[in-house]
PDB file of C-alpha atoms and ligand atoms in Angstrom:
ATOM      1  CA  MET A  22     -18.075 -11.271  15.052  1.00  0.00           C
ATOM      2  CA  THR A  23     -15.902  -8.197  15.290  1.00  0.00           C
ATOM      3  CA  ILE A  24     -12.554  -7.297  13.752  1.00  0.00           C
ATOM      4  CA  THR A  25      -9.781  -8.462  16.065  1.00  0.00           C
ATOM      5  CA  LYS A  26      -6.288  -9.840  15.569  1.00  0.00           C
ATOM      6  CA  ASN A  27      -6.095 -12.693  13.034  1.00  0.00           C
ATOM      7  CA  LYS A  28      -9.656 -12.230  11.766  1.00  0.00           C
ATOM      8  CA  VAL A  29     -10.109 -11.718   8.045  1.00  0.00           C
ATOM      9  CA  ALA A  30     -12.067  -8.560   7.301  1.00  0.00           C
ATOM     10  CA  LEU A  31     -13.484  -7.451   3.973  1.00  0.00           C
ATOM     11  CA  ILE A  32     -13.969  -3.740   3.487  1.00  0.00           C
ATOM     12  CA  HIS A  33     -15.097  -1.342   0.837  1.00  0.00           C
ATOM     13  CA  TYR A  34     -13.118   1.861   1.017  1.00  0.00           C
ATOM     14  CA  THR A  35     -12.468   5.184  -0.604  1.00  0.00           C
ATOM     15  CA  LEU A  36      -9.194   6.967   0.029  1.00  0.00           C
ATOM     16  CA  LYS A  37      -8.839  10.695  -0.545  1.00  0.00           C
ATOM     17  CA  ASP A  38      -5.989  13.106   0.018  1.00  0.00           C
ATOM     18  CA  ASP A  39      -6.160  16.477   1.797  1.00  0.00           C
ATOM     19  CA  THR A  40      -7.533  18.173  -1.306  1.00  0.00           C
ATOM     20  CA  GLY A  41     -10.419  15.693  -1.601  1.00  0.00           C
ATOM     21  CA  GLU A  42      -8.979  13.951  -4.633  1.00  0.00           C
ATOM     22  CA  VAL A  43      -9.761  10.226  -4.737  1.00  0.00           C
ATOM     23  CA  LEU A  44      -6.470   8.283  -4.655  1.00  0.00           C
ATOM     24  CA  ASP A  45      -7.889   4.794  -4.474  1.00  0.00           C
ATOM     25  CA  SER A  46     -11.233   3.091  -4.079  1.00  0.00           C
ATOM     26  CA  SER A  47     -12.671  -0.404  -4.043  1.00  0.00           C
ATOM     27  CA  GLU A  48     -15.800   0.862  -5.801  1.00  0.00           C
ATOM     28  CA  GLY A  49     -16.688  -1.403  -8.696  1.00  0.00           C
ATOM     29  CA  ARG A  50     -14.243  -4.047  -7.455  1.00  0.00           C
ATOM     30  CA  GLU A  51     -14.228  -6.842  -4.908  1.00  0.00           C
ATOM     31  CA  PRO A  52     -13.936  -5.510  -1.371  1.00  0.00           C
ATOM     32  CA  LEU A  53     -10.402  -5.565   0.026  1.00  0.00           C
ATOM     33  CA  ALA A  54      -9.659  -8.629   2.172  1.00  0.00           C
ATOM     34  CA  PHE A  55      -6.965  -8.477   4.847  1.00  0.00           C
ATOM     35  CA  ILE A  56      -5.906 -10.137   8.080  1.00  0.00           C
ATOM     36  CA  GLN A  57      -6.271  -7.791  11.026  1.00  0.00           C
ATOM     37  CA  GLY A  58      -3.357  -7.090  13.350  1.00  0.00           C
ATOM     38  CA  ILE A  59      -0.429  -8.293  11.251  1.00  0.00           C
ATOM     39  CA  GLY A  60       0.334  -5.257   9.127  1.00  0.00           C
ATOM     40  CA  ASN A  61      -1.570  -6.140   5.948  1.00  0.00           C
ATOM     41  CA  ILE A  62      -2.953  -2.601   6.026  1.00  0.00           C
ATOM     42  CA  ILE A  63      -1.591   0.642   7.458  1.00  0.00           C
ATOM     43  CA  PRO A  64      -1.422   0.850  11.297  1.00  0.00           C
ATOM     44  CA  GLY A  65      -3.854   3.782  11.527  1.00  0.00           C
ATOM     45  CA  LEU A  66      -6.560   1.890   9.699  1.00  0.00           C
ATOM     46  CA  GLU A  67      -6.022  -1.289  11.740  1.00  0.00           C
ATOM     47  CA  GLU A  68      -6.481   0.817  14.869  1.00  0.00           C
ATOM     48  CA  LYS A  69      -9.697   2.420  13.663  1.00  0.00           C
ATOM     49  CA  LEU A  70     -11.179  -0.886  12.479  1.00  0.00           C
ATOM     50  CA  GLU A  71     -10.398  -2.881  15.638  1.00  0.00           C
ATOM     51  CA  GLY A  72     -13.693  -4.010  17.211  1.00  0.00           C
ATOM     52  CA  LYS A  73     -15.834  -3.013  14.227  1.00  0.00           C
ATOM     53  CA  ALA A  74     -18.496  -5.371  12.828  1.00  0.00           C
ATOM     54  CA  VAL A  75     -20.267  -6.014   9.524  1.00  0.00           C
ATOM     55  CA  GLY A  76     -22.266  -2.976   8.464  1.00  0.00           C
ATOM     56  CA  ASP A  77     -20.153  -0.500  10.439  1.00  0.00           C
ATOM     57  CA  LYS A  78     -19.090   2.550   8.480  1.00  0.00           C
ATOM     58  CA  ILE A  79     -16.262   4.801   9.519  1.00  0.00           C
ATOM     59  CA  GLU A  80     -14.866   8.064   8.254  1.00  0.00           C
ATOM     60  CA  THR A  81     -11.373   8.738   9.491  1.00  0.00           C
ATOM     61  CA  VAL A  82      -8.310  10.897   8.940  1.00  0.00           C
ATOM     62  CA  ILE A  83      -4.909   9.240   9.343  1.00  0.00           C
ATOM     63  CA  GLY A  84      -1.655  11.176   9.556  1.00  0.00           C
ATOM     64  CA  PRO A  85       1.479   9.979   7.735  1.00  0.00           C
ATOM     65  CA  GLU A  86       3.095   8.571  10.891  1.00  0.00           C
ATOM     66  CA  LYS A  87       0.293   5.948  11.076  1.00  0.00           C
ATOM     67  CA  ALA A  88       0.080   5.561   7.294  1.00  0.00           C
ATOM     68  CA  TYR A  89       3.026   5.430   4.893  1.00  0.00           C
ATOM     69  CA  GLY A  90       5.488   7.413   6.990  1.00  0.00           C
ATOM     70  CA  LEU A  91       7.179  10.715   6.345  1.00  0.00           C
ATOM     71  CA  ARG A  92       9.212  11.444   3.267  1.00  0.00           C
ATOM     72  CA  SER A  93      12.917  10.984   3.868  1.00  0.00           C
ATOM     73  CA  ASP A  94      15.952  12.199   1.938  1.00  0.00           C
ATOM     74  CA  ASP A  95      17.575   8.891   2.879  1.00  0.00           C
ATOM     75  CA  ASN A  96      15.226   7.300   0.364  1.00  0.00           C
ATOM     76  CA  VAL A  97      16.498   9.467  -2.482  1.00  0.00           C
ATOM     77  CA  HIS A  98      19.509   8.135  -4.346  1.00  0.00           C
ATOM     78  CA  ILE A  99      21.616   9.321  -7.251  1.00  0.00           C
ATOM     79  CA  VAL A 100      22.850   6.528  -9.494  1.00  0.00           C
ATOM     80  CA  PRO A 101      24.768   6.552 -12.776  1.00  0.00           C
ATOM     81  CA  LEU A 102      22.697   6.449 -15.946  1.00  0.00           C
ATOM     82  CA  SER A 103      24.969   3.671 -17.198  1.00  0.00           C
ATOM     83  CA  SER A 104      23.540   1.307 -14.576  1.00  0.00           C
ATOM     84  CA  PHE A 105      20.277   1.237 -16.562  1.00  0.00           C
ATOM     85  CA  GLN A 106      21.728   0.451 -19.974  1.00  0.00           C
ATOM     86  CA  ALA A 107      21.313  -3.281 -19.513  1.00  0.00           C
ATOM     87  CA  ASP A 108      17.552  -2.952 -18.981  1.00  0.00           C
ATOM     88  CA  GLY A 109      16.485  -3.532 -22.584  1.00  0.00           C
ATOM     89  CA  ASP A 110      15.673  -0.834 -25.096  1.00  0.00           C
ATOM     90  CA  GLU A 111      13.116   1.254 -23.186  1.00  0.00           C
ATOM     91  CA  LYS A 112      14.418   4.788 -22.744  1.00  0.00           C
ATOM     92  CA  LEU A 113      14.624   6.005 -19.160  1.00  0.00           C
ATOM     93  CA  GLU A 114      12.382   9.014 -18.527  1.00  0.00           C
ATOM     94  CA  VAL A 115      11.421  11.182 -15.557  1.00  0.00           C
ATOM     95  CA  GLY A 116       8.222   9.850 -13.974  1.00  0.00           C
ATOM     96  CA  MET A 117       8.954   6.235 -14.826  1.00  0.00           C
ATOM     97  CA  GLN A 118       9.032   3.591 -12.148  1.00  0.00           C
ATOM     98  CA  VAL A 119      11.953   1.213 -12.020  1.00  0.00           C
ATOM     99  CA  ARG A 120      12.731  -1.845  -9.945  1.00  0.00           C
ATOM    100  CA  VAL A 121      15.783  -1.533  -7.744  1.00  0.00           C
ATOM    101  CA  GLU A 122      17.583  -3.849  -5.345  1.00  0.00           C
ATOM    102  CA  THR A 123      17.628  -2.600  -1.767  1.00  0.00           C
ATOM    103  CA  ASN A 124      18.572  -4.060   1.594  1.00  0.00           C
ATOM    104  CA  GLN A 125      14.904  -5.038   1.993  1.00  0.00           C
ATOM    105  CA  GLY A 126      14.693  -6.729  -1.397  1.00  0.00           C
ATOM    106  CA  VAL A 127      13.336  -5.461  -4.687  1.00  0.00           C
ATOM    107  CA  SER A 128      11.551  -2.140  -4.430  1.00  0.00           C
ATOM    108  CA  LEU A 129       9.910   0.322  -6.808  1.00  0.00           C
ATOM    109  CA  ALA A 130      11.529   3.696  -7.284  1.00  0.00           C
ATOM    110  CA  ASP A 131      10.369   6.800  -9.127  1.00  0.00           C
ATOM    111  CA  VAL A 132      12.774   8.358 -11.580  1.00  0.00           C
ATOM    112  CA  SER A 133      12.526  11.936 -10.329  1.00  0.00           C
ATOM    113  CA  LYS A 134      15.388  13.571 -12.239  1.00  0.00           C
ATOM    114  CA  ILE A 135      17.810  12.792 -15.047  1.00  0.00           C
ATOM    115  CA  GLU A 136      20.735  15.169 -15.395  1.00  0.00           C
ATOM    116  CA  GLY A 137      23.625  14.287 -17.636  1.00  0.00           C
ATOM    117  CA  GLU A 138      24.885  10.920 -16.477  1.00  0.00           C
ATOM    118  CA  GLU A 139      23.103  11.098 -13.125  1.00  0.00           C
ATOM    119  CA  VAL A 140      19.694   9.655 -12.361  1.00  0.00           C
ATOM    120  CA  THR A 141      17.816  10.574  -9.182  1.00  0.00           C
ATOM    121  CA  LEU A 142      15.703   7.741  -7.802  1.00  0.00           C
ATOM    122  CA  ASP A 143      13.040   8.346  -5.165  1.00  0.00           C
ATOM    123  CA  LEU A 144      12.227   5.276  -3.088  1.00  0.00           C
ATOM    124  CA  ASN A 145       9.792   7.065  -0.808  1.00  0.00           C
ATOM    125  CA  HIS A 146       6.335   5.510  -0.895  1.00  0.00           C
ATOM    126  CA  PRO A 147       4.120   7.586  -3.226  1.00  0.00           C
ATOM    127  CA  LEU A 148       1.869   8.301  -0.228  1.00  0.00           C
ATOM    128  CA  ALA A 149       4.703   9.104   2.212  1.00  0.00           C
ATOM    129  CA  GLY A 150       4.000  12.385   3.981  1.00  0.00           C
ATOM    130  CA  GLU A 151       0.328  12.326   2.999  1.00  0.00           C
ATOM    131  CA  THR A 152      -2.585  12.648   5.391  1.00  0.00           C
ATOM    132  CA  LEU A 153      -5.138  10.096   4.299  1.00  0.00           C
ATOM    133  CA  HIS A 154      -8.918  10.439   4.454  1.00  0.00           C
ATOM    134  CA  PHE A 155     -10.737   7.111   4.476  1.00  0.00           C
ATOM    135  CA  ASN A 156     -14.358   6.140   4.140  1.00  0.00           C
ATOM    136  CA  VAL A 157     -14.675   2.482   5.056  1.00  0.00           C
ATOM    137  CA  GLU A 158     -17.578   0.043   5.235  1.00  0.00           C
ATOM    138  CA  VAL A 159     -17.093  -3.375   6.808  1.00  0.00           C
ATOM    139  CA  VAL A 160     -18.754  -5.992   4.580  1.00  0.00           C
ATOM    140  CA  ASP A 161     -17.555  -9.250   6.144  1.00  0.00           C
ATOM    141  CA  VAL A 162     -15.592 -10.563   9.118  1.00  0.00           C
ATOM    142  CA  ARG A 163     -14.556 -14.196   9.444  1.00  0.00           C
ATOM    143  CA  ASP A 164     -11.924 -16.419  11.004  1.00  0.00           C
ATOM    144  CA  ALA A 165      -8.694 -16.719   9.056  1.00  0.00           C
ATOM    145  CA  THR A 166      -7.819 -20.205   7.856  1.00  0.00           C
ATOM    146  CA  ARG A 167      -4.611 -21.821   9.030  1.00  0.00           C
ATOM    147  CA  GLU A 168      -3.230 -21.446   5.511  1.00  0.00           C
ATOM    148  CA  GLU A 169      -4.019 -17.736   5.451  1.00  0.00           C
ATOM    149  CA  LEU A 170      -2.237 -17.232   8.763  1.00  0.00           C
ATOM    150  CA  ASP A 171       0.756 -19.244   7.500  1.00  0.00           C
ATOM    151  CA  HIS A 172       0.917 -17.079   4.370  1.00  0.00           C
ATOM    152  CA  GLY A 173       0.285 -13.822   6.200  1.00  0.00           C
ATOM    153  CA  HIS A 174      -2.499 -12.689   3.868  1.00  0.00           C
ATOM    154  CA  ALA A 175      -6.159 -13.330   3.093  1.00  0.00           C
ATOM    155  CA  HIS A 176      -7.189 -15.647   0.261  1.00  0.00           C
ATOM    156  CA  GLY A 177     -10.260 -15.669  -1.947  1.00  0.00           C
ATOM    157  CA  PRO A 178     -12.210 -12.707  -3.349  1.00  0.00           C
ATOM    158  CA  GLY A 179     -10.421  -9.464  -2.565  1.00  0.00           C
ATOM    159  CA  GLY A 180      -7.388 -11.332  -1.248  1.00  0.00           C
ATOM    160  CA  HIS A 181      -4.480 -13.200  -2.782  1.00  0.00           C
ATOM    161  CA  HIS A 182      -4.931 -15.741  -5.526  1.00  0.00           C
ATOM    162  CA  HIS A 183      -2.396 -18.499  -5.998  1.00  0.00           C
ATOM    163  CA  HIS A 184      -2.004 -20.360  -9.240  1.00  0.00           C
TER     164      HIS A 184
HETATM  165 ZN1   ZN B   1      -1.389 -17.306   0.222  1.00  0.00          ZN
END
């Protein structure tokens, strides 16, 4: 069986940036489980994994346009410090991540600057603008269950767990 749309694939992967620094890896964890072809993983990786089978190993470089997109100033917002006062007693600091309401629902934003009463929030994905270097090994390919397709994600080891 090969990886095609609506198959569940399990992969081990290591992700490095341009400098060779490891950003993420499944080493020492369950392999990552995802449904192919529905956007569970970045488009560039779906493309490279299409048609691959168990045991296949790939090494690939994916530009930001097929990964997490380019950084955009539209995703940087200045909000008043007073809008955070209701969030309990934790002091707001640069580098913290906060939850914010956006048109697309709740999103994570980095606090990138605090100046007087103004807080700069960066909603760009942390990997926006990055070229990603992947080493991937396919460890399993199977049919997705009806429930998995309904939910839009893989279940079981390496996938989603519902309680
Ligand atoms: Zn589910």
